[in-house]
């Protein structure tokens, strides 16, 4: 096979097969989680017919993140993406092949942009943290 065919196969795999596989995995995991919750409730009702189903359903619901946890996640993601951008910049700077270096510069720009976006979002969220905490406590 020549390089063009290999590049086409890799592109199809990344652009078509990978997203479909990710969507299937997410839906399958969600379906299994719902099935498991249903089985738990049915077994509980078999053993105790007077069981409070609402209480069990509340325990299954995902816990909301507090505002400080959300802000810290933005900081973490921003730091990771920015550091990946810096790493790709170093890789591109010392890459002997100019074609590969250009690819690394593109990845560097995208990664650093996403990281800086998260860091800017973190900064604004941190400035408004008191208001976010009040809204969080009002919803509880």
PDB file of C-alpha atoms in Angstrom:
ATOM      1  CA  UNK A   1       0.000   0.000   0.000  1.00  0.00           C
ATOM      2  CA  UNK A   2       1.196   3.464  -0.725  1.00  0.00           C
ATOM      3  CA  UNK A   3       1.289   6.325   1.772  1.00  0.00           C
ATOM      4  CA  UNK A   4      -1.821   8.001   0.383  1.00  0.00           C
ATOM      5  CA  UNK A   5      -3.948   4.871   0.914  1.00  0.00           C
ATOM      6  CA  UNK A   6      -2.644   4.434   4.450  1.00  0.00           C
ATOM      7  CA  UNK A   7      -3.389   8.085   5.194  1.00  0.00           C
ATOM      8  CA  UNK A   8      -6.915   7.685   3.824  1.00  0.00           C
ATOM      9  CA  UNK A   9      -7.558   4.582   5.947  1.00  0.00           C
ATOM     10  CA  UNK A  10      -6.277   6.295   9.079  1.00  0.00           C
ATOM     11  CA  UNK A  11      -8.392   9.375   8.349  1.00  0.00           C
ATOM     12  CA  UNK A  12     -11.522   7.262   7.896  1.00  0.00           C
ATOM     13  CA  UNK A  13     -10.789   5.396  11.087  1.00  0.00           C
ATOM     14  CA  UNK A  14     -10.304   8.561  13.112  1.00  0.00           C
ATOM     15  CA  UNK A  15     -13.177  10.541  11.546  1.00  0.00           C
ATOM     16  CA  UNK A  16     -15.790   7.779  11.210  1.00  0.00           C
ATOM     17  CA  UNK A  17     -15.083   4.677  13.268  1.00  0.00           C
ATOM     18  CA  UNK A  18     -13.760   6.381  16.402  1.00  0.00           C
ATOM     19  CA  UNK A  19     -16.737   8.752  16.947  1.00  0.00           C
ATOM     20  CA  UNK A  20     -19.224   5.945  16.289  1.00  0.00           C
ATOM     21  CA  UNK A  21     -17.401   3.707  18.760  1.00  0.00           C
ATOM     22  CA  UNK A  22     -17.354   6.432  21.417  1.00  0.00           C
ATOM     23  CA  UNK A  23     -21.083   7.123  21.020  1.00  0.00           C
ATOM     24  CA  UNK A  24     -21.867   3.401  21.184  1.00  0.00           C
ATOM     25  CA  UNK A  25     -19.771   2.947  24.337  1.00  0.00           C
ATOM     26  CA  UNK A  26     -21.451   5.899  26.072  1.00  0.00           C
ATOM     27  CA  UNK A  27     -24.974   4.741  25.211  1.00  0.00           C
ATOM     28  CA  UNK A  28     -24.199   1.127  26.122  1.00  0.00           C
ATOM     29  CA  UNK A  29     -22.770   2.143  29.509  1.00  0.00           C
ATOM     30  CA  UNK A  30     -25.801   4.351  30.194  1.00  0.00           C
ATOM     31  CA  UNK A  31     -28.173   1.532  29.222  1.00  0.00           C
ATOM     32  CA  UNK A  32     -26.347  -0.917  31.506  1.00  0.00           C
ATOM     33  CA  UNK A  33     -26.446   1.586  34.389  1.00  0.00           C
ATOM     34  CA  UNK A  34     -30.202   2.051  33.987  1.00  0.00           C
ATOM     35  CA  UNK A  35     -30.722  -1.717  33.789  1.00  0.00           C
ATOM     36  CA  UNK A  36     -28.695  -2.227  36.964  1.00  0.00           C
ATOM     37  CA  UNK A  37     -30.695   0.448  38.808  1.00  0.00           C
ATOM     38  CA  UNK A  38     -33.948  -1.171  37.685  1.00  0.00           C
ATOM     39  CA  UNK A  39     -32.750  -4.575  38.881  1.00  0.00           C
ATOM     40  CA  UNK A  40     -31.795  -3.126  42.279  1.00  0.00           C
ATOM     41  CA  UNK A  41     -35.205  -1.507  42.712  1.00  0.00           C
ATOM     42  CA  UNK A  42     -37.043  -4.692  41.679  1.00  0.00           C
ATOM     43  CA  UNK A  43     -35.002  -6.829  44.088  1.00  0.00           C
ATOM     44  CA  UNK A  44     -35.650  -4.313  46.847  1.00  0.00           C
ATOM     45  CA  UNK A  45     -39.384  -4.381  46.177  1.00  0.00           C
ATOM     46  CA  UNK A  46     -39.378  -8.198  46.216  1.00  0.00           C
ATOM     47  CA  UNK A  47     -37.729  -8.270  49.629  1.00  0.00           C
ATOM     48  CA  UNK A  48     -39.661  -5.314  51.100  1.00  0.00           C
ATOM     49  CA  UNK A  49     -42.898  -4.172  49.396  1.00  0.00           C
ATOM     50  CA  UNK A  50     -43.100  -1.062  51.615  1.00  0.00           C
ATOM     51  CA  UNK A  51     -39.789   0.278  50.317  1.00  0.00           C
ATOM     52  CA  UNK A  52     -39.550   4.026  49.662  1.00  0.00           C
ATOM     53  CA  UNK A  53     -38.669   4.124  45.953  1.00  0.00           C
ATOM     54  CA  UNK A  54     -38.171   7.910  45.895  1.00  0.00           C
ATOM     55  CA  UNK A  55     -35.407   7.619  48.457  1.00  0.00           C
ATOM     56  CA  UNK A  56     -33.637   4.971  46.382  1.00  0.00           C
ATOM     57  CA  UNK A  57     -34.036   7.019  43.186  1.00  0.00           C
ATOM     58  CA  UNK A  58     -32.517  10.044  44.929  1.00  0.00           C
ATOM     59  CA  UNK A  59     -29.481   7.971  45.871  1.00  0.00           C
ATOM     60  CA  UNK A  60     -29.019   7.000  42.194  1.00  0.00           C
ATOM     61  CA  UNK A  61     -29.046  10.579  40.949  1.00  0.00           C
ATOM     62  CA  UNK A  62     -25.646  12.073  40.307  1.00  0.00           C
ATOM     63  CA  UNK A  63     -24.444  14.494  42.915  1.00  0.00           C
ATOM     64  CA  UNK A  64     -24.078  18.041  41.657  1.00  0.00           C
ATOM     65  CA  UNK A  65     -20.609  19.463  41.809  1.00  0.00           C
ATOM     66  CA  UNK A  66     -20.065  22.394  44.104  1.00  0.00           C
ATOM     67  CA  UNK A  67     -18.937  25.653  42.494  1.00  0.00           C
ATOM     68  CA  UNK A  68     -15.421  25.315  43.890  1.00  0.00           C
ATOM     69  CA  UNK A  69     -15.127  21.835  42.338  1.00  0.00           C
ATOM     70  CA  UNK A  70     -16.272  23.195  38.967  1.00  0.00           C
ATOM     71  CA  UNK A  71     -13.772  26.043  39.173  1.00  0.00           C
ATOM     72  CA  UNK A  72     -10.963  23.676  40.134  1.00  0.00           C
ATOM     73  CA  UNK A  73     -11.782  21.418  37.186  1.00  0.00           C
ATOM     74  CA  UNK A  74     -11.479  24.386  34.845  1.00  0.00           C
ATOM     75  CA  UNK A  75      -8.076  25.176  36.318  1.00  0.00           C
ATOM     76  CA  UNK A  76      -6.957  21.557  35.966  1.00  0.00           C
ATOM     77  CA  UNK A  77      -8.130  21.246  32.348  1.00  0.00           C
ATOM     78  CA  UNK A  78      -6.651  24.609  31.440  1.00  0.00           C
ATOM     79  CA  UNK A  79      -3.302  23.661  32.924  1.00  0.00           C
ATOM     80  CA  UNK A  80      -3.244  20.277  31.181  1.00  0.00           C
ATOM     81  CA  UNK A  81      -4.144  21.622  27.736  1.00  0.00           C
ATOM     82  CA  UNK A  82      -1.717  24.524  28.048  1.00  0.00           C
ATOM     83  CA  UNK A  83       1.112  22.210  29.087  1.00  0.00           C
ATOM     84  CA  UNK A  84       0.302  19.908  26.156  1.00  0.00           C
ATOM     85  CA  UNK A  85       0.520  22.952  23.886  1.00  0.00           C
ATOM     86  CA  UNK A  86       3.911  23.843  25.317  1.00  0.00           C
ATOM     87  CA  UNK A  87       5.095  20.232  24.917  1.00  0.00           C
ATOM     88  CA  UNK A  88       3.999  20.182  21.271  1.00  0.00           C
ATOM     89  CA  UNK A  89       5.752  23.516  20.717  1.00  0.00           C
ATOM     90  CA  UNK A  90       9.021  22.043  22.001  1.00  0.00           C
ATOM     91  CA  UNK A  91       8.472  18.958  19.859  1.00  0.00           C
ATOM     92  CA  UNK A  92       7.851  21.105  16.787  1.00  0.00           C
ATOM     93  CA  UNK A  93      10.857  23.308  17.490  1.00  0.00           C
ATOM     94  CA  UNK A  94      13.228  20.328  17.576  1.00  0.00           C
ATOM     95  CA  UNK A  95      11.557  18.231  14.856  1.00  0.00           C
ATOM     96  CA  UNK A  96      13.926  17.553  11.936  1.00  0.00           C
ATOM     97  CA  UNK A  97      11.188  17.146   9.304  1.00  0.00           C
ATOM     98  CA  UNK A  98       9.484  20.471   8.379  1.00  0.00           C
ATOM     99  CA  UNK A  99       6.240  18.726   7.359  1.00  0.00           C
ATOM    100  CA  UNK A 100       5.951  17.021  10.719  1.00  0.00           C
ATOM    101  CA  UNK A 101       6.916  20.232  12.486  1.00  0.00           C
ATOM    102  CA  UNK A 102       4.017  22.042  10.830  1.00  0.00           C
ATOM    103  CA  UNK A 103       1.611  19.371  12.114  1.00  0.00           C
ATOM    104  CA  UNK A 104       3.016  19.755  15.608  1.00  0.00           C
ATOM    105  CA  UNK A 105       2.637  23.546  15.422  1.00  0.00           C
ATOM    106  CA  UNK A 106      -1.044  23.122  14.473  1.00  0.00           C
ATOM    107  CA  UNK A 107      -1.621  20.737  17.389  1.00  0.00           C
ATOM    108  CA  UNK A 108       0.283  23.137  19.636  1.00  0.00           C
ATOM    109  CA  UNK A 109      -1.909  26.074  18.608  1.00  0.00           C
ATOM    110  CA  UNK A 110      -5.158  24.153  19.124  1.00  0.00           C
ATOM    111  CA  UNK A 111      -4.121  22.682  22.464  1.00  0.00           C
ATOM    112  CA  UNK A 112      -2.765  25.951  23.819  1.00  0.00           C
ATOM    113  CA  UNK A 113      -5.887  27.816  22.662  1.00  0.00           C
ATOM    114  CA  UNK A 114      -8.183  25.378  24.433  1.00  0.00           C
ATOM    115  CA  UNK A 115      -6.019  25.541  27.567  1.00  0.00           C
ATOM    116  CA  UNK A 116      -5.950  29.328  27.607  1.00  0.00           C
ATOM    117  CA  UNK A 117      -9.719  29.340  27.080  1.00  0.00           C
ATOM    118  CA  UNK A 118     -10.164  27.124  30.147  1.00  0.00           C
ATOM    119  CA  UNK A 119      -7.814  29.330  32.166  1.00  0.00           C
ATOM    120  CA  UNK A 120      -9.750  32.474  31.187  1.00  0.00           C
ATOM    121  CA  UNK A 121     -12.991  30.700  32.116  1.00  0.00           C
ATOM    122  CA  UNK A 122     -11.405  29.733  35.441  1.00  0.00           C
ATOM    123  CA  UNK A 123     -10.382  33.315  36.124  1.00  0.00           C
ATOM    124  CA  UNK A 124     -13.897  34.689  35.521  1.00  0.00           C
ATOM    125  CA  UNK A 125     -15.517  31.877  37.517  1.00  0.00           C
ATOM    126  CA  UNK A 126     -13.099  32.447  40.393  1.00  0.00           C
ATOM    127  CA  UNK A 127     -13.969  36.154  40.444  1.00  0.00           C
ATOM    128  CA  UNK A 128     -17.685  35.244  40.663  1.00  0.00           C
ATOM    129  CA  UNK A 129     -17.262  32.346  43.085  1.00  0.00           C
ATOM    130  CA  UNK A 130     -19.241  33.974  45.909  1.00  0.00           C
ATOM    131  CA  UNK A 131     -22.252  34.503  43.633  1.00  0.00           C
ATOM    132  CA  UNK A 132     -21.956  30.942  42.313  1.00  0.00           C
ATOM    133  CA  UNK A 133     -21.883  29.556  45.870  1.00  0.00           C
ATOM    134  CA  UNK A 134     -25.057  31.484  46.738  1.00  0.00           C
ATOM    135  CA  UNK A 135     -26.852  30.130  43.664  1.00  0.00           C
ATOM    136  CA  UNK A 136     -25.672  26.610  44.472  1.00  0.00           C
ATOM    137  CA  UNK A 137     -26.946  26.817  48.035  1.00  0.00           C
ATOM    138  CA  UNK A 138     -30.290  28.282  46.878  1.00  0.00           C
ATOM    139  CA  UNK A 139     -30.884  25.266  44.597  1.00  0.00           C
ATOM    140  CA  UNK A 140     -30.229  22.732  47.377  1.00  0.00           C
TER     141      UNK A 140
END
